[in-house]
Each structure stands twice: as structure tokens, then as C-alpha cells.
XYZ file of C-alpha atoms in Angstrom:
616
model
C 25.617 151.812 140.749
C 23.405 149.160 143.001
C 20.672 149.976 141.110
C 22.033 149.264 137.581
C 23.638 146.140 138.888
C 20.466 144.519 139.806
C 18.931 145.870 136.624
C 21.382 143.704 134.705
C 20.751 140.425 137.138
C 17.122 141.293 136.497
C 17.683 141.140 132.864
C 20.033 138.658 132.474
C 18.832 135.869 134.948
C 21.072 133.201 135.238
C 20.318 130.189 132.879
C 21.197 126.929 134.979
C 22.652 123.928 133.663
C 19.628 122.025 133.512
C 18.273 124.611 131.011
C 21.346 124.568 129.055
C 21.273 120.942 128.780
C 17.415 120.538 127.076
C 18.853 123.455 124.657
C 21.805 121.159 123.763
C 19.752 118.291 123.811
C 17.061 119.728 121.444
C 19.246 120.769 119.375
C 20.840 117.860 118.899
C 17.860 116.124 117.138
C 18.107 112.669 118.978
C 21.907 112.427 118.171
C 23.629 111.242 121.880
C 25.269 114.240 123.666
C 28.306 112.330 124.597
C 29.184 110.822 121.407
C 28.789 114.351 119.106
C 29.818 116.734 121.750
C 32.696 115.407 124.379
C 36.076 115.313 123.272
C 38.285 112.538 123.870
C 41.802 113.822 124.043
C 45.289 112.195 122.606
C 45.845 112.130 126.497
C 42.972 109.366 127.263
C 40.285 111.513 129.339
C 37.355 113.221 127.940
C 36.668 117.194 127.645
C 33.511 118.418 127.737
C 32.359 121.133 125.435
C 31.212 123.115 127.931
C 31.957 123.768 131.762
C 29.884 125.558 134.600
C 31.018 126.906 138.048
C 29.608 123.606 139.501
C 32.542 122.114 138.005
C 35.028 123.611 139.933
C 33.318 122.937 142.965
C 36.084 121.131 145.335
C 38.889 121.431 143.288
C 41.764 121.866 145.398
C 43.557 124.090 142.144
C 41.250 127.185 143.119
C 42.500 127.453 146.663
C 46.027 128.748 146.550
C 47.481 132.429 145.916
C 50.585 132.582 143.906
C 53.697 132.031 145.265
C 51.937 129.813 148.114
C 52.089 125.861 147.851
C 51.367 123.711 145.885
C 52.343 126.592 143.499
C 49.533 125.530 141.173
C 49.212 129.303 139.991
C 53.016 129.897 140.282
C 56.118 130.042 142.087
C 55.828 134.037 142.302
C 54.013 136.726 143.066
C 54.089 138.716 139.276
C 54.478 137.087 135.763
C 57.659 138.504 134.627
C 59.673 135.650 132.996
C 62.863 136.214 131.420
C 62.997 135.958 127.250
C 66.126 133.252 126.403
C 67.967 133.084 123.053
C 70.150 129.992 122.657
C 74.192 130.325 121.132
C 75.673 128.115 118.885
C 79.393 128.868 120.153
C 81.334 128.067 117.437
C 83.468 130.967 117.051
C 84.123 133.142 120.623
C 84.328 136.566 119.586
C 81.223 136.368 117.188
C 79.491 134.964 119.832
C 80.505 137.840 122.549
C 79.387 140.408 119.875
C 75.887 138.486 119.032
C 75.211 137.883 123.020
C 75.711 141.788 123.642
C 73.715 142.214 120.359
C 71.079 140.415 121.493
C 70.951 142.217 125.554
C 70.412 145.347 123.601
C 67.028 143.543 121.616
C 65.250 142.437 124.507
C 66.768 139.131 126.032
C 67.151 138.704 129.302
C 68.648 135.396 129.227
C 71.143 133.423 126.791
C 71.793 130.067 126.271
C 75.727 129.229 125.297
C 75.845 125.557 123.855
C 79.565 124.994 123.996
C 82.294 122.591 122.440
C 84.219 120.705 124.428
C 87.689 122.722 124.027
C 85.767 125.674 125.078
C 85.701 124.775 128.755
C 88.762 127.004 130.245
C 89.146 130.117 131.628
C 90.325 131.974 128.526
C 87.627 130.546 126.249
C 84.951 131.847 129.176
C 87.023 135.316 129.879
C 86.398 135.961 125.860
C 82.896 134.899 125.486
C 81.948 136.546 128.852
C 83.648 139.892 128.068
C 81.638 142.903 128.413
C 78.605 140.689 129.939
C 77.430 140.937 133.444
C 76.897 138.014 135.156
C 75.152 140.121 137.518
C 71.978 141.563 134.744
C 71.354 138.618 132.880
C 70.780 135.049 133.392
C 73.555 132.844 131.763
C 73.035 129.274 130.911
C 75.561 126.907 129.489
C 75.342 123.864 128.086
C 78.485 121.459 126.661
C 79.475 117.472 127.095
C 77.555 116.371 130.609
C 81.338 115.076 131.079
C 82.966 118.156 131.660
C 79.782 120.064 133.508
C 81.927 119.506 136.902
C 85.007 121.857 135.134
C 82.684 124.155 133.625
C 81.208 125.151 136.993
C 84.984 125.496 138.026
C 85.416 127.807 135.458
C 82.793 129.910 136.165
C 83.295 130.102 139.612
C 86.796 131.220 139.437
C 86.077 133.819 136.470
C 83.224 135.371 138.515
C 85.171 135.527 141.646
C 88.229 137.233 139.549
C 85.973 139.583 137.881
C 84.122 140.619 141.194
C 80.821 139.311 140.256
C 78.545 139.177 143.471
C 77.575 135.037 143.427
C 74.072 136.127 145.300
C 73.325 137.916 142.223
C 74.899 135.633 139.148
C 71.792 133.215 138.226
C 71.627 131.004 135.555
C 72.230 127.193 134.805
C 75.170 124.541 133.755
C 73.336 121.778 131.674
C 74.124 118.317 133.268
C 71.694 115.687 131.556
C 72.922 112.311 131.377
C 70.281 110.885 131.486
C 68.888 112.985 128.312
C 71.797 112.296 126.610
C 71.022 108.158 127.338
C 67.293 108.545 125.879
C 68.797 110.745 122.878
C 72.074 108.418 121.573
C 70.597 104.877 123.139
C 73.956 104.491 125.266
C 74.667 104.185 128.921
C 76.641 106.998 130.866
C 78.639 105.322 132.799
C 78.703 106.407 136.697
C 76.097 108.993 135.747
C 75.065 109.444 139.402
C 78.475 110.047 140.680
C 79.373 112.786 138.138
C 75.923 114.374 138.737
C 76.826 114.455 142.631
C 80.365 115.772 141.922
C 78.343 118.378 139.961
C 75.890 119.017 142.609
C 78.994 119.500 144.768
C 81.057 121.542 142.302
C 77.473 123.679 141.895
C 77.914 125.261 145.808
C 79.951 127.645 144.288
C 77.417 129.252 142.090
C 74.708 129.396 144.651
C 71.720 130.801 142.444
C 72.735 128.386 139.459
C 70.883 124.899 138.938
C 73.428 122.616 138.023
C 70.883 119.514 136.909
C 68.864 119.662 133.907
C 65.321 117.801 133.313
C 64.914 117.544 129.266
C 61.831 116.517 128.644
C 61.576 118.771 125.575
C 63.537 116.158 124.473
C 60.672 113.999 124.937
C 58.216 117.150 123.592
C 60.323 116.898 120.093
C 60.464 113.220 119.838
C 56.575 113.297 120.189
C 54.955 112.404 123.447
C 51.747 113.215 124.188
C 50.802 116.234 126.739
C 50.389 114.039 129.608
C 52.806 111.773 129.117
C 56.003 114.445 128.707
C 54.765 115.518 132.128
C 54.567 112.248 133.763
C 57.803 111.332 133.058
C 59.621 114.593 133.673
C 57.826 114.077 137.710
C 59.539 110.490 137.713
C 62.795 111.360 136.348
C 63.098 114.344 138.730
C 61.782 111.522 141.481
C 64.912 110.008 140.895
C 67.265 112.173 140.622
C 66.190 113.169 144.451
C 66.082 109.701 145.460
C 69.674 108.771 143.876
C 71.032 112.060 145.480
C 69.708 111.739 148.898
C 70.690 108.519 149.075
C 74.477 109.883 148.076
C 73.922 112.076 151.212
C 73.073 115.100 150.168
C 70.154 117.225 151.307
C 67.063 117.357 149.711
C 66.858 121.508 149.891
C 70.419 121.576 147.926
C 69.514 118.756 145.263
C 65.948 120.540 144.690
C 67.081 123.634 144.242
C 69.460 122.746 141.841
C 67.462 121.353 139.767
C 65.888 122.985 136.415
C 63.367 121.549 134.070
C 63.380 122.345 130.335
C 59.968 121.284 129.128
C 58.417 121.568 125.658
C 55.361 123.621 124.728
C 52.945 121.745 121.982
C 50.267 123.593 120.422
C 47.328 122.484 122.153
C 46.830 125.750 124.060
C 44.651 125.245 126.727
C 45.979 121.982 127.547
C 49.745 123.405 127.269
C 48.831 126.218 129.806
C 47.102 123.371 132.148
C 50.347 121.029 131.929
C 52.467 124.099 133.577
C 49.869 124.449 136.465
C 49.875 120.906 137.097
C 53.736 120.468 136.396
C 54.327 122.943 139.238
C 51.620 121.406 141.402
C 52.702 117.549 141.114
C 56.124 118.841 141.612
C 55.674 120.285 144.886
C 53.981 117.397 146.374
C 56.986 115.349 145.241
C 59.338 117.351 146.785
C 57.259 118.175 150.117
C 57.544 114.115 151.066
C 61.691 114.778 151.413
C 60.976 116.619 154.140
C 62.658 120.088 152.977
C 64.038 122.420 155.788
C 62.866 124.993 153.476
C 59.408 125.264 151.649
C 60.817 127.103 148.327
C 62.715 124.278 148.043
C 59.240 122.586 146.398
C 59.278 125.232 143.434
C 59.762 124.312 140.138
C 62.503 126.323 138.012
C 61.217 125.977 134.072
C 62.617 127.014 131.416
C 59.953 126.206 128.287
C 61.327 125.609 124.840
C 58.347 125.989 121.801
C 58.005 122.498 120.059
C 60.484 121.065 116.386
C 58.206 118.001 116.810
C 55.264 119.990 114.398
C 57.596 121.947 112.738
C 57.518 122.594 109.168
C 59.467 122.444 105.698
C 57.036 123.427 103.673
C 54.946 126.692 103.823
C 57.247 127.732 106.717
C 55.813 130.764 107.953
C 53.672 128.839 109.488
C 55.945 127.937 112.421
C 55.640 131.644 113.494
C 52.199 131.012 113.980
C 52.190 127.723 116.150
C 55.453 129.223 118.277
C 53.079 132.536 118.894
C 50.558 130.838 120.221
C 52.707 128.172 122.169
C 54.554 130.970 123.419
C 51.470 132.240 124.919
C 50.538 129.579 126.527
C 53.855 129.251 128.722
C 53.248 132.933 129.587
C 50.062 132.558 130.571
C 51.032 129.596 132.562
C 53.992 131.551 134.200
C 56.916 129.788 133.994
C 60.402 131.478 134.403
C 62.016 132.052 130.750
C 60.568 131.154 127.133
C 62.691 129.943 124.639
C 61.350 130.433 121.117
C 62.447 128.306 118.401
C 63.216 129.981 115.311
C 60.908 129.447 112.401
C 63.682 127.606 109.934
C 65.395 125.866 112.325
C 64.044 122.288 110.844
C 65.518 123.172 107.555
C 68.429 125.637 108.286
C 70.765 127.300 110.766
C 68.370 130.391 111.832
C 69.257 133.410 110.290
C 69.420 136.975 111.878
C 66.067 137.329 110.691
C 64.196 133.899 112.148
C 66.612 134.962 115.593
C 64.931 138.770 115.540
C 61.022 137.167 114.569
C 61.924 134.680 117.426
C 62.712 137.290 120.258
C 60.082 139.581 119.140
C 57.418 137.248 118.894
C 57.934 137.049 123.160
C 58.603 140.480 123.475
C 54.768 141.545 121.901
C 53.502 139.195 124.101
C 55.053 141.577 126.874
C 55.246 145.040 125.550
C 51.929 145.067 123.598
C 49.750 141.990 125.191
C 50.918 142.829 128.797
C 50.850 139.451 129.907
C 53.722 139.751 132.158
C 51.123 142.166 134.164
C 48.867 139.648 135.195
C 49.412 136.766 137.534
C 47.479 133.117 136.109
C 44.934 134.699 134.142
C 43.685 131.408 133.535
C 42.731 130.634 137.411
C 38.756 130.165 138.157
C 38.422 129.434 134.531
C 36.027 126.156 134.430
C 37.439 124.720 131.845
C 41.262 125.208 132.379
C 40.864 124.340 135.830
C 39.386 120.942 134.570
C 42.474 120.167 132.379
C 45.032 121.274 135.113
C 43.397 118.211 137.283
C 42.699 115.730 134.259
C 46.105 116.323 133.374
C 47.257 116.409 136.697
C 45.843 112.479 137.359
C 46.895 111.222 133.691
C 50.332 112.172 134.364
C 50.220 111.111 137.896
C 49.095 107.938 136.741
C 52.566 108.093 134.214
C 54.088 108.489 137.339
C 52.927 105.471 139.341
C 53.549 103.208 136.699
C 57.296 103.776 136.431
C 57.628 104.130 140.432
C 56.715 100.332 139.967
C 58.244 99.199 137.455
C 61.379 100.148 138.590
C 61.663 104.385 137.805
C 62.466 106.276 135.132
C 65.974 105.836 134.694
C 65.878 101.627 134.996
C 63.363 102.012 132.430
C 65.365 104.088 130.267
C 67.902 101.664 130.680
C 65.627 99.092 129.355
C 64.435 101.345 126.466
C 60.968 101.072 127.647
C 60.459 104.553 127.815
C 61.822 105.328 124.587
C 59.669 102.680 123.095
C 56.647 104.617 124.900
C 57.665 107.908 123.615
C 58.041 106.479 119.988
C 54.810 104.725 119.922
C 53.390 107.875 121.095
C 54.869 109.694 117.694
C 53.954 106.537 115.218
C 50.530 107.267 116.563
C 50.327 110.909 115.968
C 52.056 110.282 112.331
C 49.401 107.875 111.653
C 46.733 110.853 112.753
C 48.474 113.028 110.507
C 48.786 110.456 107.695
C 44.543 110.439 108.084
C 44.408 114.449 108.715
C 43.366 113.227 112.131
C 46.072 115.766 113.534
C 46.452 118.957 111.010
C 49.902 120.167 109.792
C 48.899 123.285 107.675
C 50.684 123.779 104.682
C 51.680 119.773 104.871
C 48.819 117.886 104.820
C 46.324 120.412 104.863
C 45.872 123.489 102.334
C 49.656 122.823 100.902
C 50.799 125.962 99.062
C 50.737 123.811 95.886
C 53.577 125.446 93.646
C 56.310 125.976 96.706
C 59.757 124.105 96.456
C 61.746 123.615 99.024
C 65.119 121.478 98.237
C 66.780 124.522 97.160
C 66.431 126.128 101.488
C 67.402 123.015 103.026
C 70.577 122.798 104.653
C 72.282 119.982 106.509
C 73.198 121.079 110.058
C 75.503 118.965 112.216
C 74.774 117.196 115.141
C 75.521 117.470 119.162
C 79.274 118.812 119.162
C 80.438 115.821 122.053
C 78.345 113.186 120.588
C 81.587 110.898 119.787
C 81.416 107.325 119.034
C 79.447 105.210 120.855
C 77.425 101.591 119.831
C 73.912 101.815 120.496
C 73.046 99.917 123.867
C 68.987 100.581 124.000
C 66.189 101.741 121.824
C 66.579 105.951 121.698
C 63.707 108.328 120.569
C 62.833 109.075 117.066
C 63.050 112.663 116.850
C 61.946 112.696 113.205
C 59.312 115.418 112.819
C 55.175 114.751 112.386
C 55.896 116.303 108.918
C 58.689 114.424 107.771
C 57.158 111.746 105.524
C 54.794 114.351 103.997
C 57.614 116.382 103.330
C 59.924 113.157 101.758
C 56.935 112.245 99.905
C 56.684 116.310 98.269
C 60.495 116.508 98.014
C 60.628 113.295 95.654
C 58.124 115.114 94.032
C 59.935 117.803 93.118
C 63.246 116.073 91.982
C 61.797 113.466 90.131
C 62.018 114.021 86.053
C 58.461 114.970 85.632
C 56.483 116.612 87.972
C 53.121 114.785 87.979
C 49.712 116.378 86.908
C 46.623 115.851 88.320
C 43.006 117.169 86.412
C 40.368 117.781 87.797
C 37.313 116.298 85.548
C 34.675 118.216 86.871
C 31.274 117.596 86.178
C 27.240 117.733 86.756
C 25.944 119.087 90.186
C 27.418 122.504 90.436
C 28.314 122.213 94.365
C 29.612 118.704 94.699
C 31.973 119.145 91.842
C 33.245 122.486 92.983
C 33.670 121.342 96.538
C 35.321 118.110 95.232
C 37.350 119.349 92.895
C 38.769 121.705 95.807
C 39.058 118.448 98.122
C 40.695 117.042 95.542
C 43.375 119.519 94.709
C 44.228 119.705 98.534
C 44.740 116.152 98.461
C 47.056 115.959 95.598
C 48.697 119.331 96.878
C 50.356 117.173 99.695
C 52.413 115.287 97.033
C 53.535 118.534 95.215
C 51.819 117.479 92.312
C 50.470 119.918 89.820
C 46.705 120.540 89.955
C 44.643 121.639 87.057
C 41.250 122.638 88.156
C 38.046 123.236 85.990
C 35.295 125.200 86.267
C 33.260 122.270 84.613
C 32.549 119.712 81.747
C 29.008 119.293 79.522
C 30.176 115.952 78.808
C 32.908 113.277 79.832
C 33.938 113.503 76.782
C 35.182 117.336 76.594
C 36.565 116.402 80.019
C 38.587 113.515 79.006
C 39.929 115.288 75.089
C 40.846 118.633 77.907
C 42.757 116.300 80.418
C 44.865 114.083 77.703
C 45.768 117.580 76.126
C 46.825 118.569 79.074
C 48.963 115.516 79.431
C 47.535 114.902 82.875
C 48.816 112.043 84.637
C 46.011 111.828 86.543
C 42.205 112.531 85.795
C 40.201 113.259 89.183
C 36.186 112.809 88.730
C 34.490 115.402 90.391
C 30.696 114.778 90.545
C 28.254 114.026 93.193
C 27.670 110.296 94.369
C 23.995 110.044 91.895
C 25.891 110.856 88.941
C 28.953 108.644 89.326
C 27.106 105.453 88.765
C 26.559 106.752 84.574
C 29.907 109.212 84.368
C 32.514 106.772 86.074
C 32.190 104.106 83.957
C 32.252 106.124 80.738
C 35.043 108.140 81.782
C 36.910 105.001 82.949
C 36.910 103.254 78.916
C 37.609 106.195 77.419
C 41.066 107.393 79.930
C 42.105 103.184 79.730
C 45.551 103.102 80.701
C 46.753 106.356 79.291
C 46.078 107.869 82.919
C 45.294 107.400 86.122
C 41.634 107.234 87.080
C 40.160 108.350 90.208
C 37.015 109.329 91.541
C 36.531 112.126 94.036
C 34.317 111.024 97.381
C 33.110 107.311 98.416
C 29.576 107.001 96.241
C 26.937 104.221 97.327
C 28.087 102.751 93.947
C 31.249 101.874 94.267
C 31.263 98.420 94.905
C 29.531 98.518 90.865
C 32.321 100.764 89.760
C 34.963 98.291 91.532
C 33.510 95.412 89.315
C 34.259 97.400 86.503
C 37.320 98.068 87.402
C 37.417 101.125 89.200
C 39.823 100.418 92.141
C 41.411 104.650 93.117
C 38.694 106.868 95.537
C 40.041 109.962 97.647
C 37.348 110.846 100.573
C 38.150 112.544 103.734
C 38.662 108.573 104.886
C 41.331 108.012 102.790
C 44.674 107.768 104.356
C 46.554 110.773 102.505
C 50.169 109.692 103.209
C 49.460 105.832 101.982
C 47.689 106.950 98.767
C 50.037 109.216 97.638
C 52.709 107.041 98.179
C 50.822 104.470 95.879
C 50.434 106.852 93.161
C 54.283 108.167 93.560
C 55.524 105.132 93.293
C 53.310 104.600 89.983
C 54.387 107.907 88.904
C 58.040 108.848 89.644
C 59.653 105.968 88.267
């Protein structure tokens, strides 16, 4: 065995970074390595495109176990985390028979979301019958009013029933201060109820009692670092307001819970756990806990609605997978995963089934759940844990001085952060910056969708309130697309678009296919061509086609003669645009030649300047 080790160093000698480097650099052809090569993320620092063991050198990340503090590579010593399905509670029995239903599928951990007349002991006995508190985690969420009664409730039903409290764990939902970033309104005496709560929540000792929502923030669209950030300073708070009630750090930390969003930037998403877990702990440590677990962070991690999808909808499957896995790998404590149609419908039994199986291959057939931070010693990851760790940390600083995170909630300033945040991302979508495929990339040109789209009603407790502050957007990055297609489809005619296509063989093909894409995004039908002798076929095929508009495919030399021609003979029966952004077209503007699509263009913008020629 030695001997065919050191055969292998002896033919694979280690290549340092030096040598790697002049490769790169060579290969490059002059071009500067930092402007081609590193990656400047949404979250403001720079990735390399490649890391080396020198990198971790010194980074404090590599030098815990799991289970030991900071907790950087978890809070225990296996990956087993508990698969959650959320319960719309509308009517009690059916939602008895779909929770024991769903224990026999899998989950390990439900969510009830309850109306307000459902907090009393014969509304819990029914939806609790047949369930052991005991076997499965039970979380409930209702009106933050009426958390104090619900623990009540619980309490009593468990104690009647027998239930051993050392064994019942699971969570009430108290989250005032969610609720105040999600409606724009002030709870009034928010930090008394939440220390009643706290209070009330002795009785269930292995139940967290205060929620952290920053999937809220997640869905509204803040960026990686910045959803992180401000989850550390609202917790921050809610320890300082507590203590200061007189009541001890290890009870107020252990109660709390945070419910954080998963985006689909993998590697960063598995990074923001490990740092989440890290920060957290050093947070907690300067209370001065009697007891070190108190430092661990409870998450529960909820896959992102912000980059959800109408349109081409299967696609959600594929960015929950993989957001999914990136929780796992990160090893947080239960996975919620949204169902596929949510953003268009009330999940069905089938979405709900794809949902809890999509967590259950990443245990039963990937084995992740056997392997403890698979990601730790990796060079790169380890990089993102601490970029993301100081980016967010920075977050942090900035609302410790201005005030914290609840005055500036209170002020709307950090609703106003979180929707400039989304505005930008739309505007990166609106460019193809940021990909949405199926929306603004590769759009499945001949779907419909008004026909699947249901209305579904909001927060059951939300009552009437006037707007106080600014409150998150929580439209999706897809929505405009999607209004823009949806016109589309319920205007009179749908529009045509023809692809004139055109001299050199590979620029019009690839063109033409740009060019479809493009007008795919708007719904609009696209009639391509496999090519044109003359303008003139082109033009006599499109107007018999009744195309609306007539897309030049060519390649830049040959627009300066074809453009122009093309242009007098369409005149106003059409629209005229040319495919790509030629050296000529300041010449074809002066003849007036005014509509270009080119991987510049601004997708959203132009379509919505030929919709609202078209769909009048």
C-alpha cells in the first residue's frame, strides 16, 4: 500500500499556485485575471474562481468539531434533521386525517397554521387526536395575539393526555415583529406579550415559543447576506428587550427559533447556515449563559416563493431540490419544502407528495443525513462561510447603531432596504442579469397559464389595520414577466413575431433562436425560418403570415444592404426589428430604423413597448 501511494505522489506531483497562475494567465491572452475571472457577488465581496489550501490557512471555521462552539459545522453530532409539512387548518377533522396521512409518508414534523377560533381545548383535542406529541415535532402557528393561550392549551391537553413534557418538542409561532415588517403596522406592547409568552412557554419546556422570520425577508427578496444580517440583529434584540424584562438569557435563548429562507445560490446558501450558526453563538456567548447550549441555533429552513414560478412550473421542483440540498448539507434541524404551485394555487396532494419526497431522496437515496458538514475543509465554501460571515456582520453593526432592528423597522428603514434589494434583482432579471428559466429565459413559448391560477386568501388574523410604515414587497422576481405574458394571452389577438432570416448561415440561425427566446417572454407567437434568398421572399412569407412583427436575422456585414430594404418594403404594415447591435446602426437609425434586440437589451422594458403597441 506505501509503495503505491508514493507511486501516485511521484506521478502526480503537486502543481503549486504559482504554476497554476502562469497557466491562467497564458491562457488568458493579455485579458486582466481579475476583471474576466473573479466574481463579484449580489452580496458586495468578490469570489475567486478558484481556491487552494493556502486559503484556508487561519481560518478560525476549520477548527471546531460539530456540536462544539461556535457551532460553525453544527449544533450536533449527526445530520439527521426532521422533514416539516405545513397545515392549512381550515377544517379540524380533515386536518387530523391529512397530519396522520402525512406521519405515515415520511414527515417527522408538521406545521398547523391556525385560525383564531381554533385556540381551545376542544379545537386542539380534535386536531391532536391520534397524534403523539411524544414522536413528532408539532409546530403551531395562529394570531401572535393569542400565542400566550395557545401555549395554555397545549400545556393542559398534554398534561391531560399524559404526554411526557421532556419529550413533546416543537414550536408556538410568536412574531410580532414579522407581522410589523409584513402589514406596515405597529403591535402594540409587543415586548410585553412576547415576555408573557416566554413565561407562558415554561410549561412546554422543549418548545421555542419566539419565532425569527426572516424567510419573510428571503421571499420579499433580500440578498444572501443581508437576510442573515438582520435575522443576528433582530434576535440581538429580542435578548436585549428580554433580559432587560428580567429574564435569563439561557431561558430567552433557548426559546428562540429561527425560520430562515433558502435561495438558490447553493454554495453560498450552504455557507449562510455555517455562518448563521457561528455569528449566532458569539451573540449569545456575550450574555453570559449559565449554560453553553444555550448559544445553539434552532432553524427551521423554508425553500424560497421569492423565484418562484407561473410559467413552466416544473421548474420550481428543480430550484427547491437543489435548495433543499443545500440546508441539508448545511445541517440545520427541519426543511420545509415549498410546494411547486404554491405561487399560483393551493398545493394539491400531488405538489404536497413531490414536496416531501423531494427531502426524503435526499435522505433515503443521497444519504446525506449520514454525513456530518460535508462541506468543511472545502476551500472554497470555507471562503464564503467567512465572506458571508463579515458582510452580514457588517448588516449587523450598522443597525446596532442606528438604533437596532426593531427601531428601524419601526421607521421602515429596513423594509425600504429589503425592497431596494428586490427592485434591484427585478431590474437583473428585467436584463437576464439574474435567470428565471422558463420566464425570461428559454420560455416554453405555447404554455398558458390563466386557466391554473387561483386566488388564495391571505393571513387568517390579518384584520383591519391602516398602514403605519413602509412593509416589504413580497411580489415575486417573476411577476412582471409573468403580467406582461398573461396580457398576452387575454388580449384579442395573440401577437406574431417572424423571423426574417437571412445570409450568413450561423448568425441567422443563432439569431433567429435569440430572437424567438426574446419574444417567448411576452407569449408571443414565433415563426421561425430556416432562411430567405432574398428580402423580398422574406417580407411576401411574413405579411402572409400576418406577422405583427418581422425580426431580421442576419449578421452585422449584411445589415447595412438588407435593413434598409427590408425596412421600405414592411413600412408601417409591421413592426420592424433587427436582431443584434451591428456597427451600422447609427446609419440604419437615420433611416429610420429605431427597434434592436441584443443580449443588452432590457427584455422586460422592450416588450412592454411593443405590448403596449400591440395589445390595444
Amino acid at each position: 500500500m506505501a509503495d503505491c501511494k508514493e507511486k501516485l505522489f511521484t506521478e502526480f506531483p503537486p502543481v503549486s499556485t504559482e504554476t497554476w497562475m502562469e497557466k491562467v494567465t497564458a491562457d488568458l491572452k493579455g485579458a486582466d485575471f481579475n476583471r474576466k475571472l473573479v466574481w463579484k457577488t449580489q452580496e458586495g465581496f468578490s469570489v475567486k474562481p478558484m481556491y487552494r489550501a493556502e486559503d484556508i490557512k487561519g481560518l478560525k471555521t476549520t477548527e471546531s468539531l460539530p456540536g462544539e462552539f461556535p457551532y460553525v459545522r453544527g449544533t450536533k453530532n449527526d445530520n439527521h434533521w426532521l422533514v416539516r409539512q405545513e397545515i392549512d387548518v381550515e377544517d379540524l377533522k380533515q386536518a387530523n386525517q391529512k397530519a396522520k396521512d402525512i406521519l405515515q409518508k415520511g414527515v417527522s414534523s408538521i406545521g398547523f397554521h391556525l385560525s383564531k377560533d381554533q385556540i381551545n381545548a376542544q379545537s386542539i383535542a380534535e386536531l391532536l387526536d391520534g397524534i403523539n406529541p411524544e414522536e413528532v415535532e408539532l409546530n403551531f402557528k395562529s394570531c401572535n395575539k393569542l400565542a400566550e393561550n395557545l401555549i395554555n392549551v397545549l400545556a393542559k391537553y398534554y398534561k391531560e393526555k399524559g404526554v411526557d413534557l421532556n419529550k413533546a418538542k416543537g414550536s408556538v409561532n410568536f412574531d410580532a415583529v414579522g407581522a410589523m415588517i409584513k402589514r406596515g403596522f405597529e403591535v402594540p406592547d409587543f415586548a410585553d406579550m412576547m415576555a408573557k409568552v416566554i413565561e407562558a412557554g415554561k410549561a412546554l419546556p422543549k418548545y421555542t415559543v419566539i419565532t425569527i422570520g426572516s424567510d419573510l425577508l428571503n421571499n420579499a427578496g433580500a440578498y444572501i447576506s443581508q437576510e442573515l444580517g438582520y435575522a443576528l440583529a433582530w434576535g440581538n434584540d429580542i435578548l436585549a428587550k428580554m433580559t432587560e424584562k428580567g429574564i435569563d438569557i439561557d431561558t430567552v435563548a433557548k426559546d428562540i427559533k429561527f425560520n430562515m429562507g433558502i435561495g438558490s445560490n447553493y454554495f453560498m446558501e450552504i455557507a449562510k447556515f455555517r455562518a448563521a450558526r457561528m455569528l449566532w453563538a458569539q451573540i449569545v456567548s456575550q450574555y453570559k449563559p449559565v449554560c453553553g447550549c444555550a448559544a445553539k441555533m434552532k432553524v427551521n429552513a423554508t425553500t424560497s416563493e421569492f423565484n418562484m414560478t407561473i410559467f413552466d412550473a416544473n421548474v420550481n421542483m428543480l430550484r427547491s431540490q437543489t435548495e433543499a440540498m443545500s440546508a441539508a448539507l448545511a445541517g440545520v434541524d427541519s426543511i420545509v419544502v415549498t410546494p411547486y404551485d404554491k405561487c399560483y394555487k393551493t398545493p394539491d396532494v400531488f405538489s404536497e407528495r413531490i414536496a416531501r419526497n423531494q427531502q426524503l431522496l435526499l435522505k433515503e437515496e443521497s444519504h446525506l443525513d449520514k454525513s456530518v458538514d460535508p462541506s468543511a475543509g472545502s476551500y472554497y465554501i470555507e471562503n464564503l462561510t467567512v465572506s458571508i460571515a463579515q458582510q452580514a456582520w457588517k448588516e449587523f453593526l450598522d443597525l446596532e447603531d442606528k438604533g437596532g432592528f426593531i427601531a428601524n423597522v419601526l421607521n421602515g428603514e429596513i423594509q425600504k432596504a429589503v425592497n431596494a434589494s428586490s427592485e434591484k434583482r427585478k431590474a437583473a432579471a428585467s436584463s437576464r442579469k439574474e435567470s428565471l428559466l422558463g420566464t425570461n429565459q428559454f420560455p416554453n413559448f405555447n404554455e398558458t397559464a390563466n386557466q391554473k391560477i387561483e386566488k388564495t386568501e391571505e393571513c387568517k388574523c390579518q384584520g383591519n389595520h391602516t398602514q403605519q410604515f413602509e412593509k416589504v414587497n413580497l411580489n415575486r422576481l417573476a411577476t412582471d414577466f409573468e403580467e406582461l405574458r398573461l396580457a398576452t394571452e387575454k388580449a384579442a389577438k395573440r401577437p406574431k413575431a417572424f423571423m426574417l432570416t437571412i445570409g450568413n448561415l450561423a448568425m441567422r440561425l443563432a439569431r433567429a433562436q435569440f430572437s424567438c427566446n426574446f419574444f417567448g417572454c411576452a407569449g408571443y407567437e414565433n415563426i421561425d425560418n430556416l432562411g430567405f434568398e432574398t428580402v423580398e421572399q422574406g417580407v411576401e412569407a411574413a405579411f402572409k403570415a400576418d406577422a405583427d412583427i418581422i425580426v431580421l436575422c442576419s449578421s452585422d456585414d449584411e445589415y447595412a444592404e438588407l435593413a434598409p430594404k427590408a425596412f421600405e418594403l414592411i413600412g408601417d404594415k409591421a413592426i420592424f426589428v433587427v436582431a443584434g447591435a451591428p456597427a451600422c446602426m447609427e446609419d440604419l437609425k437615420a433611416v429610420g430604423i429605431n427597434n434592436y434586440i441584443n443580449v443588452k437589451s432590457n427584455v422586460l422594458e422592450t416588450l412592454k413597448s411593443f405590448n403596449a403597441q400591440l395589445l390595444k
